[in-house]
Each structure stands twice: as structure tokens, then as C-alpha cells.
Short mmCIF file of C-alpha atoms in Angstrom, two decimals:
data_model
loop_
_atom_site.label_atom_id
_atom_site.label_comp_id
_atom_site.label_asym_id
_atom_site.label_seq_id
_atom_site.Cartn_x
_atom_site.Cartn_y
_atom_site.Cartn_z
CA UNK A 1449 -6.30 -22.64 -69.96
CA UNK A 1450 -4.24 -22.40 -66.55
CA UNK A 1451 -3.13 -18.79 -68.02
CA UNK A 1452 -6.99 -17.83 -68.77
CA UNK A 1453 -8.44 -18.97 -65.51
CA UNK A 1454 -5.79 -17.27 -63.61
CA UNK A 1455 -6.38 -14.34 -65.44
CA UNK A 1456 -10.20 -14.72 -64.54
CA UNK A 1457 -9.87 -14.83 -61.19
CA UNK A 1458 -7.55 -11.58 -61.22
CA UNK A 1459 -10.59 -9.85 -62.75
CA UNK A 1460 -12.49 -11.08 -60.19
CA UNK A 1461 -10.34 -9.83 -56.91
CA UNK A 1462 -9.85 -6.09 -59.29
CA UNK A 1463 -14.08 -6.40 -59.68
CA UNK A 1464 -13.99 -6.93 -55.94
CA UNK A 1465 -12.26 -3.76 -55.06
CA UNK A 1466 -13.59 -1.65 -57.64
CA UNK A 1467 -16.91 -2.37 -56.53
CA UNK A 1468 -16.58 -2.05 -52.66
CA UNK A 1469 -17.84 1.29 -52.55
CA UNK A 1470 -20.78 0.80 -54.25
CA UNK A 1471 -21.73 -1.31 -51.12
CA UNK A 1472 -20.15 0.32 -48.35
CA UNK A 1473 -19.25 3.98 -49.10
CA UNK A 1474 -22.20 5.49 -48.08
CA UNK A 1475 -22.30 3.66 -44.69
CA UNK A 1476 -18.30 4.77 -44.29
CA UNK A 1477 -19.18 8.42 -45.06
CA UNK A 1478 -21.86 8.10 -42.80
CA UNK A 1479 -19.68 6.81 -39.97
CA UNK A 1480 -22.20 3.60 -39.39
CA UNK A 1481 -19.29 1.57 -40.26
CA UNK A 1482 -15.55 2.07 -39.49
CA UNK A 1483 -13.97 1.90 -42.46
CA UNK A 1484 -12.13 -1.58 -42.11
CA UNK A 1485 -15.06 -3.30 -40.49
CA UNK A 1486 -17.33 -2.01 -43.77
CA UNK A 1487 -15.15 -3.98 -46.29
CA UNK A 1488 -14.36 -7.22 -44.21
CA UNK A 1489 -18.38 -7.52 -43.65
CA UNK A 1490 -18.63 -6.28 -47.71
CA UNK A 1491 -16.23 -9.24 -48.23
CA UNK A 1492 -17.74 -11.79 -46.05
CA UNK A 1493 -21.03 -11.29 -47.79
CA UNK A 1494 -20.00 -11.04 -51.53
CA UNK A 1495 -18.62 -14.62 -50.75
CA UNK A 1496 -22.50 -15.38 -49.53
CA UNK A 1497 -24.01 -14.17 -52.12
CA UNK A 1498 -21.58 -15.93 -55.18
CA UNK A 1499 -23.48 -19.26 -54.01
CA UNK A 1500 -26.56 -17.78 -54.08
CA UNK A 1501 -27.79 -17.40 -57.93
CA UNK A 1502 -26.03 -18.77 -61.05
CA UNK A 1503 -28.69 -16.73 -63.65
CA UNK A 1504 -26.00 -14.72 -64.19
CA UNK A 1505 -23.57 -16.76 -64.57
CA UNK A 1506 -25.36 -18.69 -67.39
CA UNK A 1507 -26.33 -15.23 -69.63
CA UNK A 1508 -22.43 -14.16 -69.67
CA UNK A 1509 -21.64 -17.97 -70.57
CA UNK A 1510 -23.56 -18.51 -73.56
CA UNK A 1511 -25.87 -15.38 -74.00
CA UNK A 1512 -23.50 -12.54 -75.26
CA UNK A 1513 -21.07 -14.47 -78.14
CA UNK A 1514 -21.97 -17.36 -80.19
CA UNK A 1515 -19.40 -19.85 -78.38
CA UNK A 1516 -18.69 -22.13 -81.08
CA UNK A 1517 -17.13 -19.01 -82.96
CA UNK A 1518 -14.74 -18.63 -79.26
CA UNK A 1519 -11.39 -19.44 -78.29
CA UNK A 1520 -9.24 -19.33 -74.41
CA UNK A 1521 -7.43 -16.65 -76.63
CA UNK A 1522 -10.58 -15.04 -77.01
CA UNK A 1523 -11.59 -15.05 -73.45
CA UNK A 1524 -8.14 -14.21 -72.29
CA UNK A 1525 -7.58 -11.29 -74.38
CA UNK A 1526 -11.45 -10.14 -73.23
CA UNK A 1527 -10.20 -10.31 -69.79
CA UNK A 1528 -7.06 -8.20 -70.16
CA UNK A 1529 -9.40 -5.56 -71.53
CA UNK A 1530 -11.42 -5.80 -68.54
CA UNK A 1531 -8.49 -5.73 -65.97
CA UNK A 1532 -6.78 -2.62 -67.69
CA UNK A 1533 -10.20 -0.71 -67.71
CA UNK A 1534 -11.18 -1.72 -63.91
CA UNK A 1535 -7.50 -0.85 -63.05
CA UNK A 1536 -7.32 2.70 -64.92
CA UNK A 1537 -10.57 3.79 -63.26
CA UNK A 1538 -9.50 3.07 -59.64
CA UNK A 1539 -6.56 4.52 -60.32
CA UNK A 1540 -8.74 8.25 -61.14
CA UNK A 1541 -11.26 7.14 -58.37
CA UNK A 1542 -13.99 6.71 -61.18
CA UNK A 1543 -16.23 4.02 -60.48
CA UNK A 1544 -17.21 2.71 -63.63
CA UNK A 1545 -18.80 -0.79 -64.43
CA UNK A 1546 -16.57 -3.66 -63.94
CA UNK A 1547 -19.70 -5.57 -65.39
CA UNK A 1548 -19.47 -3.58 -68.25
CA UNK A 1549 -15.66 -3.53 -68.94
CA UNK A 1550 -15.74 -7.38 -68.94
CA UNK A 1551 -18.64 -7.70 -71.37
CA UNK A 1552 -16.66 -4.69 -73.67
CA UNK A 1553 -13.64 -6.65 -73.47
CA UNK A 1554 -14.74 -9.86 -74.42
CA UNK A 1555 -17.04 -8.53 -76.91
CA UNK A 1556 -14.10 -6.79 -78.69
CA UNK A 1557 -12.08 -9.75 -78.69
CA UNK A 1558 -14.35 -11.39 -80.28
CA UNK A 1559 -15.13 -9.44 -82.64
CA UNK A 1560 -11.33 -9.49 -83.60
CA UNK A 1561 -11.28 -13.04 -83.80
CA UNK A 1562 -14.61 -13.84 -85.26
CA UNK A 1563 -16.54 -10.86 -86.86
CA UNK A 1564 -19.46 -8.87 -85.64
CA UNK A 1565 -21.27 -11.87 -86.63
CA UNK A 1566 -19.78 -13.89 -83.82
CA UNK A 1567 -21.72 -11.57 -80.71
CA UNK A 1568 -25.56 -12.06 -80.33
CA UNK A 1569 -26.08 -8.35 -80.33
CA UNK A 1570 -29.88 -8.86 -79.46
CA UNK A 1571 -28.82 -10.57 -75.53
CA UNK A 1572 -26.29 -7.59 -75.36
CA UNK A 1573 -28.84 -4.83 -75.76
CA UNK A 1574 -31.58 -6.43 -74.01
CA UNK A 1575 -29.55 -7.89 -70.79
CA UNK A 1576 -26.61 -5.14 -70.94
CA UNK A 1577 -27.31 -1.91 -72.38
CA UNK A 1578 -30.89 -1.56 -71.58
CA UNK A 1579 -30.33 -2.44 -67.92
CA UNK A 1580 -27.51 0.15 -68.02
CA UNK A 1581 -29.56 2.92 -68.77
CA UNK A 1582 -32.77 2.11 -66.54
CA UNK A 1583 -30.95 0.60 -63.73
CA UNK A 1584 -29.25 4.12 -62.46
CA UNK A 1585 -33.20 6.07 -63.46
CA UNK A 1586 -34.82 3.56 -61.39
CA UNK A 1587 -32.43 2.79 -58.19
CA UNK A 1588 -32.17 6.70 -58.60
CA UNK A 1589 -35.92 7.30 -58.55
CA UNK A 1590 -36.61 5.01 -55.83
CA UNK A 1591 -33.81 6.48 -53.87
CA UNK A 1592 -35.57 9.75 -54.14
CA UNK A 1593 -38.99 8.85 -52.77
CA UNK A 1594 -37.43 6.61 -49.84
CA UNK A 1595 -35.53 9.57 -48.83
CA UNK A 1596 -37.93 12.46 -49.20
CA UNK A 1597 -40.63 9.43 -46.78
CA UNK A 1598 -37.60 9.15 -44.80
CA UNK A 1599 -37.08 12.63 -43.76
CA UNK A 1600 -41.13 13.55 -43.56
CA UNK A 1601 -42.09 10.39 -41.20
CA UNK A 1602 -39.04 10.97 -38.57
CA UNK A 1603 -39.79 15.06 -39.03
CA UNK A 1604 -40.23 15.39 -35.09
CA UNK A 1605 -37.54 12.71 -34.13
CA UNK A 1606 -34.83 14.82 -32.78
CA UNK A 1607 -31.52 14.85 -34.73
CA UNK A 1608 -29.16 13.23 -32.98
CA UNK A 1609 -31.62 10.53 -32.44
CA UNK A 1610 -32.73 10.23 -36.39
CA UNK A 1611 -28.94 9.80 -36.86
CA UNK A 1612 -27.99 6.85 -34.49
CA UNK A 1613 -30.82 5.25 -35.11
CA UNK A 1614 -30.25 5.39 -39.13
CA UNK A 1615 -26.60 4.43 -39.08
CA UNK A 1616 -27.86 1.18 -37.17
CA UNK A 1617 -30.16 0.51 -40.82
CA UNK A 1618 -27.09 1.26 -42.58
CA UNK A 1619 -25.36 -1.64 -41.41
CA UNK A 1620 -28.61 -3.86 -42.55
CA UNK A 1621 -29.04 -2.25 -46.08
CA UNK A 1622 -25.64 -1.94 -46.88
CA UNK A 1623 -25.13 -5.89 -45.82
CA UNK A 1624 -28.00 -6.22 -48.39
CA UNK A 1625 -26.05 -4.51 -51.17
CA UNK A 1626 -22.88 -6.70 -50.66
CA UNK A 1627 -24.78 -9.92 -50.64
CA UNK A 1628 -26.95 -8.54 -53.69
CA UNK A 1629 -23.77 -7.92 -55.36
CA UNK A 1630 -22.22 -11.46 -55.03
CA UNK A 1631 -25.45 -12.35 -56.15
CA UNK A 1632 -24.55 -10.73 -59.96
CA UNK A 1633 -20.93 -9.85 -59.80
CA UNK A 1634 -19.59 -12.87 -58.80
CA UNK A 1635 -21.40 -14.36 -61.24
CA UNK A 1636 -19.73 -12.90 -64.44
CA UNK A 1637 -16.35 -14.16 -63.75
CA UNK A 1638 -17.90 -17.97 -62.96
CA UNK A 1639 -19.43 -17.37 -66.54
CA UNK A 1640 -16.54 -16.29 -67.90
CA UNK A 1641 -14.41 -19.04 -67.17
CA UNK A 1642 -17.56 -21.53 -68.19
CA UNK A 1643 -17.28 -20.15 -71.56
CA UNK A 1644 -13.51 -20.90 -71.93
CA UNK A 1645 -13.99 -24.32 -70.70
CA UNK A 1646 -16.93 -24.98 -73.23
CA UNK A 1647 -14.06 -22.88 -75.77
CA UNK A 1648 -11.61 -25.34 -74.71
CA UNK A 1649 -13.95 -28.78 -75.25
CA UNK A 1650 -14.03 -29.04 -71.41
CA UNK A 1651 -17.15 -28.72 -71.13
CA UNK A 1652 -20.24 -29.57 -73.31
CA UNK A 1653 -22.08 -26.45 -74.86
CA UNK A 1654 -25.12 -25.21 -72.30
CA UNK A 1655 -23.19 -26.81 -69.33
CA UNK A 1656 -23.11 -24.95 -65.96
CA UNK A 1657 -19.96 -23.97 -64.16
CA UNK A 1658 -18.33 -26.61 -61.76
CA UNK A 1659 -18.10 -26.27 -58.39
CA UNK A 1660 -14.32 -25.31 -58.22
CA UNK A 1661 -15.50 -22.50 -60.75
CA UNK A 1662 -18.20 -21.25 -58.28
CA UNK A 1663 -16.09 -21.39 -55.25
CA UNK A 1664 -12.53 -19.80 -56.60
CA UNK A 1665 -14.65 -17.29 -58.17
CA UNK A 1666 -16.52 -16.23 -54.91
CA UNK A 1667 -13.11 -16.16 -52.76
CA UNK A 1668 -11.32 -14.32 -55.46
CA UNK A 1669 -14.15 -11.33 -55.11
CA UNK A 1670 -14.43 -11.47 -51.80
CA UNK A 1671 -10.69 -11.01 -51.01
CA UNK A 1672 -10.33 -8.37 -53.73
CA UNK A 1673 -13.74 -6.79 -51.20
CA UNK A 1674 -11.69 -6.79 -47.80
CA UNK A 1675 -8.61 -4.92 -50.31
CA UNK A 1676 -11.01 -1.80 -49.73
CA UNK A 1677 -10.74 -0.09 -53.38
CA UNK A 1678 -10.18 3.32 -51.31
CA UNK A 1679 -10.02 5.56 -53.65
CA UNK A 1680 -13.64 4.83 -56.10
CA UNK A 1681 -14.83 4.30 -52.25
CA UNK A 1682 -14.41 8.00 -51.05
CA UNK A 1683 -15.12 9.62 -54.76
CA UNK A 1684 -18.59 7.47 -54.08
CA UNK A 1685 -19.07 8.64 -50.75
CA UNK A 1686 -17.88 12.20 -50.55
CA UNK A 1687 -17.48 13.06 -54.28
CA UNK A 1688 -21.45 13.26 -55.48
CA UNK A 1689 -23.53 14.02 -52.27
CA UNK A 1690 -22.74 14.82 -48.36
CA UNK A 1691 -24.62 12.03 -46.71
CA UNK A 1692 -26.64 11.35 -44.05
CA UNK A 1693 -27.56 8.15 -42.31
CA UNK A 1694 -31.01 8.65 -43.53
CA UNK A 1695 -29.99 8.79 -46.98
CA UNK A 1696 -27.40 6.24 -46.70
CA UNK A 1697 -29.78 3.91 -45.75
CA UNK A 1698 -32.81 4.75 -48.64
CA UNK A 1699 -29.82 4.57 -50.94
CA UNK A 1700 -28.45 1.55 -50.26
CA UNK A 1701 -32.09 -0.30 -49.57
CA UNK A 1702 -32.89 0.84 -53.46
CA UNK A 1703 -29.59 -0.47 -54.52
CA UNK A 1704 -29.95 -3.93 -52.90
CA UNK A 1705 -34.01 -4.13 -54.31
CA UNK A 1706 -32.75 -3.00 -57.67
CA UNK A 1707 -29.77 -5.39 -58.01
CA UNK A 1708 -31.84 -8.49 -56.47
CA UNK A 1709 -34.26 -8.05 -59.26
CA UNK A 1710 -31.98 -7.76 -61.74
CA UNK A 1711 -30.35 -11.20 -60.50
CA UNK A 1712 -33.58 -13.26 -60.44
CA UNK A 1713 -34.01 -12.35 -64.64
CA UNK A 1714 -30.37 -13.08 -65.62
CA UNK A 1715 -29.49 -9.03 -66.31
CA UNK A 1716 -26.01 -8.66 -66.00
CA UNK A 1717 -26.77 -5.43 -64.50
CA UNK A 1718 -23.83 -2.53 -63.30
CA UNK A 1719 -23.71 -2.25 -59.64
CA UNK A 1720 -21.90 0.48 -59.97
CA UNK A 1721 -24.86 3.00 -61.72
CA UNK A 1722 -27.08 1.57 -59.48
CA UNK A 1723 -25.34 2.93 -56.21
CA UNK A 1724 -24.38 6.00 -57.99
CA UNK A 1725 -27.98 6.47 -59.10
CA UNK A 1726 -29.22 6.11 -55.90
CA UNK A 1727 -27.20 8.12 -54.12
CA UNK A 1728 -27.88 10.68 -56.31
CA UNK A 1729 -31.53 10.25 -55.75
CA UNK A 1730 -31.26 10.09 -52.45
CA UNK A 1731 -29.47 13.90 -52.93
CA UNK A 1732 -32.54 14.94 -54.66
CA UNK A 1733 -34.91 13.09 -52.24
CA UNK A 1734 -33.35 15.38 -49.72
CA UNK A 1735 -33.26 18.84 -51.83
CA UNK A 1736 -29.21 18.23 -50.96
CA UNK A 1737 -26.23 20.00 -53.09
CA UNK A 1738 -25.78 17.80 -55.80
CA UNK A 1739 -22.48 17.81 -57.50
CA UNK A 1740 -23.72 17.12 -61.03
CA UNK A 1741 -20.34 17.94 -62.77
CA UNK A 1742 -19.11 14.95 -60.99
CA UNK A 1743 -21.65 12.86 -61.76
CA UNK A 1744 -21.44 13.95 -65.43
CA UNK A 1745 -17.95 13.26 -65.05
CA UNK A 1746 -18.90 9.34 -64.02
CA UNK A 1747 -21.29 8.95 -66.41
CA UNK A 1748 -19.23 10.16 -69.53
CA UNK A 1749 -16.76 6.62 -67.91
CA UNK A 1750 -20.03 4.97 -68.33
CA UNK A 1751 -20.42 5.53 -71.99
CA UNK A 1752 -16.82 4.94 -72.97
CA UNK A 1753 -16.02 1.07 -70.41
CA UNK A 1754 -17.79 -1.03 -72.93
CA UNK A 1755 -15.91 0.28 -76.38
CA UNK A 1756 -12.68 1.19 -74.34
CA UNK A 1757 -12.66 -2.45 -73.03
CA UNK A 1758 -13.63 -3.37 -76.40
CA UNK A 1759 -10.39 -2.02 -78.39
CA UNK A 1760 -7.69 -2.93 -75.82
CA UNK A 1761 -9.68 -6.54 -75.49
CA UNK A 1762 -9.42 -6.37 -79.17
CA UNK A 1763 -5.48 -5.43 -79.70
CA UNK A 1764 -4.65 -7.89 -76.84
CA UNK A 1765 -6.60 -11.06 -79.10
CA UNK A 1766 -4.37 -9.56 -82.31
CA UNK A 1767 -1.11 -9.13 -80.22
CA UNK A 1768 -1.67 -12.62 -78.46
CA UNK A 1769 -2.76 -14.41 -81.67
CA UNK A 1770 0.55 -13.26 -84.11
CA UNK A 1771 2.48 -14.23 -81.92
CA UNK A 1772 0.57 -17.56 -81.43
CA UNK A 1773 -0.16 -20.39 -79.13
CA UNK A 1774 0.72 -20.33 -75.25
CA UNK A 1775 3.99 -18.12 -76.03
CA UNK A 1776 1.39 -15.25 -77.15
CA UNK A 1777 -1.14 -15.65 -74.26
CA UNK A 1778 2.05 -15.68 -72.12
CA UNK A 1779 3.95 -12.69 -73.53
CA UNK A 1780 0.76 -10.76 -72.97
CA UNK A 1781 0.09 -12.18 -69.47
CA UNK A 1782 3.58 -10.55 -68.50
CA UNK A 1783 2.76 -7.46 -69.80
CA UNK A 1784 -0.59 -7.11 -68.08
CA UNK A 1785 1.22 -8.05 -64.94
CA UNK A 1786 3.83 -5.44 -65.96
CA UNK A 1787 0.94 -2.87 -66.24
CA UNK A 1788 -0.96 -3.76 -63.24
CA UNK A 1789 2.05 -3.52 -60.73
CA UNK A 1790 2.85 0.29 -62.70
CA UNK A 1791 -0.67 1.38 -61.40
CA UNK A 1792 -0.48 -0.07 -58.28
CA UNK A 1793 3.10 1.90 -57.72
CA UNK A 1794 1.65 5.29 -58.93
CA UNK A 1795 -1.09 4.82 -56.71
CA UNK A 1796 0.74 4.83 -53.43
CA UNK A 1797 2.16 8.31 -54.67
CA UNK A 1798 -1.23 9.68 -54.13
CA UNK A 1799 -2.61 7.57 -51.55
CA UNK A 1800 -6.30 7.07 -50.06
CA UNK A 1801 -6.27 4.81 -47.10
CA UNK A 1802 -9.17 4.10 -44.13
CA UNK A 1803 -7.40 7.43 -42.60
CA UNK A 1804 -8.73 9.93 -45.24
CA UNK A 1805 -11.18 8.25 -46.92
CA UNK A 1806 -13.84 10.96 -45.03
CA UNK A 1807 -11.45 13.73 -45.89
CA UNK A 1808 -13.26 16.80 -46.68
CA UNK A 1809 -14.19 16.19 -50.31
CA UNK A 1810 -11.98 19.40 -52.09
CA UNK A 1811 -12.63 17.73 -56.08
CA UNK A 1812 -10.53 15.87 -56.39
CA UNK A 1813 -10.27 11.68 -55.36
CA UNK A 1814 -6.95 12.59 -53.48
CA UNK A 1815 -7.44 14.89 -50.62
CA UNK A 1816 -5.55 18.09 -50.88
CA UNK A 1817 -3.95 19.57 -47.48
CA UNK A 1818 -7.02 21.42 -46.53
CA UNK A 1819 -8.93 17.71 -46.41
CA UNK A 1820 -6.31 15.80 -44.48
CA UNK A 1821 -6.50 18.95 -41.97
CA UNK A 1822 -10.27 18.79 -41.73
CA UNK A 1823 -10.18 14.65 -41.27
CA UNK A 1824 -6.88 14.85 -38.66
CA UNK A 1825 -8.94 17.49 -36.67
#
């Protein structure tokens, strides 16, 4: 159990940074927010927003598997498919759903341990996949309108003065995102955890996570928050639209609406097409370039987290369970550590930082030398 909660809250801090930009990387493109400042506030108010609504919380812990059928093997091995997902995106600056790679992982675990049988397939499509298809249309759509108002009511405000005035929003919307988003992706890991203590005979079936659930879940997401998660941050920011502070702001006040609702009913929705949906809307809003093959590019990750997650949650639960006991949970603990310190080394061959985060976007997540000229100028 010590292995599994640790291994939790290590899904949490990777959620944490994946997720940053989905917050905070339009108001960094924008310049309403130096780039440090963005993710210490982003971090501050995930940790808010973790205490603020356990709905979440209580669909991932007993709405998605039948949790007599689970064991801490099964949530452990759900996890590692989670982690490798969430790390393997950041690494290609895709920001896919951590939400989504979680609920894949531990689905496919249990499937391995259990049967189909063993998932309640009817909560999965009504409070995951449906929400992952509307949520991106909607926050998208809305996006659209607010910025296409946006741009006709403040027609005769002069530029300069449009701008200032919108990046001052941006830091009020986009503290609405982060607090919307420890609000529902906090939440997941505290359910997580719930469900391995209810696995374990901790806890009584139905029972809500304890307090020392609640609060080493909400620290663990907002430190991995202030860890910036540069890289999904500036394909968010620079890779799908060139922003401005009037779109920043629609964009991330339909983000924070959509992801509030979603919260109140218990949807364990993906943050991450929500902000990508509405800054894309908030391109189209604005009759902006749109860089579809990107976003074609994103959403192709979107379709492939939940059965990706799935099969490597899946192999972990048969490579942990031959083995057996705490020697196989262990053996693949090390190797997940193993893997995550391999990314994180490969990474700082191609680094993105707070200093070229804005670089001129060129197509790919690390700037070339013609983007690190533009940002140095």
C-alpha cells in the first residue's frame, strides 16, 4: 500500500506539470504573466481548488470498476500506465489528458486482473468519453463567440490600450482555470488512492477519502504546477494559435466555466481538450491562422491515452502479478523509476525553459536556432 500511494502521488506532481499549460500558457504567450510567476500562482491555486469539491473524487473511486473485483496491484499497475503516458507526452510537448491516461490505465489493469466484466462501462462512457468529445466542441464554441464580442465591443479602443488592459483579465481568468482545475484534477488522484484503500479493506466500500488523502494529494499537484511542464506549455501557447490578450482571456474564461461545470456533476472531464478547444475557438473567434495540422496532431494523442494507458497499465498488472506479492509491485516500481529518470535525462538534451518558452513557434516543441534568435532579440 506504501508502494501504491507513493506511486499515486507521483501521478499527481507528473498531472501537475503536464497540465500547467492548460492554465497558464496562454497568459505566458501573451506576456500577462512572466513565465515563473504564471506557474507559482497556477500552483498556489491548484492547491485551493483540491479542497474545494470531492464529486470527483467519489466517481473515479467507485464509479469506473466494480471495486470488489480490485486489488493495490490493480491500482498500482493502473498508475504506472498513467505515469508512462503523462511522461511520454511531455516529453513530445503533446498535451494529452492526464485524466484520461489514469482512467486508461486503471481500466486496463483491470481488465487484466478481472475481465471486461470487472469495469462499469456505462459510468465510463457517460462521465469519460462523452465529456471528452463535447467538452473541447463546447469550451471551443464558447471561446469563439467570447472572442469574436471581444474584438467587436473594444473595436474603437486603441491597440495598445485593448492589450494592457486584456493582459490585466488574463491574470483573473487564467487564476480561474488553475483553481477550476484543482477543482477536478486533483480530485482523480484522491480517488484513486480511496479505491486502493477500500481494495486493501482500509476503508469500507462508498467511504470518502481521508483527510491525509485530500491534503498529500493537493500538495503533490500543486508542486508538480510550480515544476512548469515547459515544453506541453509553449506547444499550447505558440504551437496552435498566435495569441492575443483578448483571446487569452475569452479562452481561458470558457475553460474555467466549462471545467467548473463539469466539477459540480462529478465528470471527470480532460482539462487538457478543454484549453485546447478553446484556444482554438478563440483562433476562429478571431478569423486567426489556425494551425489545424497541429491540432490534428493533438487530437490523434487524444484518441490513443485511454487504450495506450490501457495496455502498458495492463502488462504492468501481468508483469507485477507473476512475479507476485510486494517483490512484483517493487520490481516494477524500480523500473518505472528507471524509466522516468531516462525521460527526464533526454529531455534536458532538448531543453524548453522560462527563456524560450515564447520562442518563435518554427513546428516543432523545441525551438530551432531561428526561434532562440527571435526570443534573445
Amino acid at each position: 500500500m506504501a508502494l501504491v500511494v507513493v506511486t499515486a502521488l507521483g501521478f499527481d506532481f507528473t498531472n501537475g506539470f503536464h497540465d500547467t499549460g492548460n492554465a497558464m500558457a496562454a497568459s505566458i504567450a501573451t506576456g500577462a504573466l512572466p513565465p515563473r510567476i504564471a506557474v507559482a500562482l497556477s500552483g498556489v491555486l491548484n492547491l485551493v481548488g483540491a479542497f474545494l469539491s470531492f464529486t470527483v473524487a467519489a466517481t473515479i473511486a467507485g464509479g469506473l470498476v466494480q471495486t470488489h473485483l480490485v486489488t493495490p496491484t490493480v491500482v498500482f499497475a493502473g498508475l504506472v500506465g498513467g505515469i508512462l503516458w503523462n511522461l511520454a507526452t511531455w516529453f513530445l510537448g503533446i498535451p494529452s489528458s492526464s485524466s484520461h491516461a489514469l482512467i486508461g490505465g486503471v481500466i486496463g489493469s483491470t481488465i487484466a486482473a478481472a475481465g471486461g466484466h470487472a469495469v462499469q462501462w456505462h459510468g465510463v462512457v457517460s462521465k469519460v468519453i462523452l465529456p471528452a468529445v463535447l467538452s473541447p466542441v463546447i469550451a471551443g464554441g464558447v471561446a469563439a463567440l467570447g472572442t469574436y464580442l471581444v474584438y467587436e465591443l473594444t473595436e474603437k479602443v486603441p491597440a495598445e490600450q485593448r492589450k494592457a488592459g486584456f493582459r490585466i483579465g488574463q491574470i483573473g481568468s487564467a487564476s480561474m482555470v488553475s483553481l477550476a482545475h484543482g477543482t477536478n484534477d486533483a480530485q482523480k488522484t484522491m480517488g484513486i488512492i480511496t479505491l486502493a484503500l477500500i481494495a486493501n479493506g482500509s476503508l469500507a466500500v462508498g467511504a470518502k477519502a481521508p483527510i491525509w488523502v485530500i491534503i498529500c494529494c493537493a500538495v503533490a499537484i500543486s508542486l508538480g504546477t510550480y515544476i512548469g511542464g515547459w515544453r506541453v506549455i509553449r506547444a499550447l501557447g505558440k504551437g496552435l494559435v498566435e495569441i492575443e490578450a483578448p483571446q487569452g482571456m475569452a479562452a481561458e474564461s470558457a475553460s474555467a466555466a466549462t471545467i467548473l461545470i463539469s466539477s459540480s456533476f462529478g465528470y471527470s472531464l480532460s482539462t487538457t481538450h478543454v484549453a485546447t478547444g478553446s484556444i482554438l475557438g478563440s483562433g476562429v473567434g478571431k478569423r486567426a491562422e489556425v494551425r489545424w495540422g497541429v491540432a490534428g496532431q493533438m487530437a490523434m494523442a487524444w484518441v490513443l491515452t485511454l487504450p495506450s494507458a490501457g495496455v502498458v497499465g495492463a502488462l504492468a498488472y501481468y508483469a507485477a502479478h507473476s512475479i507476485g506479492g510486494t517483490a512484483g509491485v517493487s520490481v516494477i516500481f524500480v523500473v518505472l523509476a528507471a524509466a522516468s529518470t531516462g525521460f527526464y535525462m533526454r529531455s534536458r538534451k532538448s531543453k524548453v525553459d522560462p527563456g524560450n518558452v515564447n520562442a518563435e513557434w518554427t513546428g516543432s516543441v523545441v525551438p530551432g536556432p531561428a526561434g532562440l534568435a527571435a526570443q534573445t532579440a
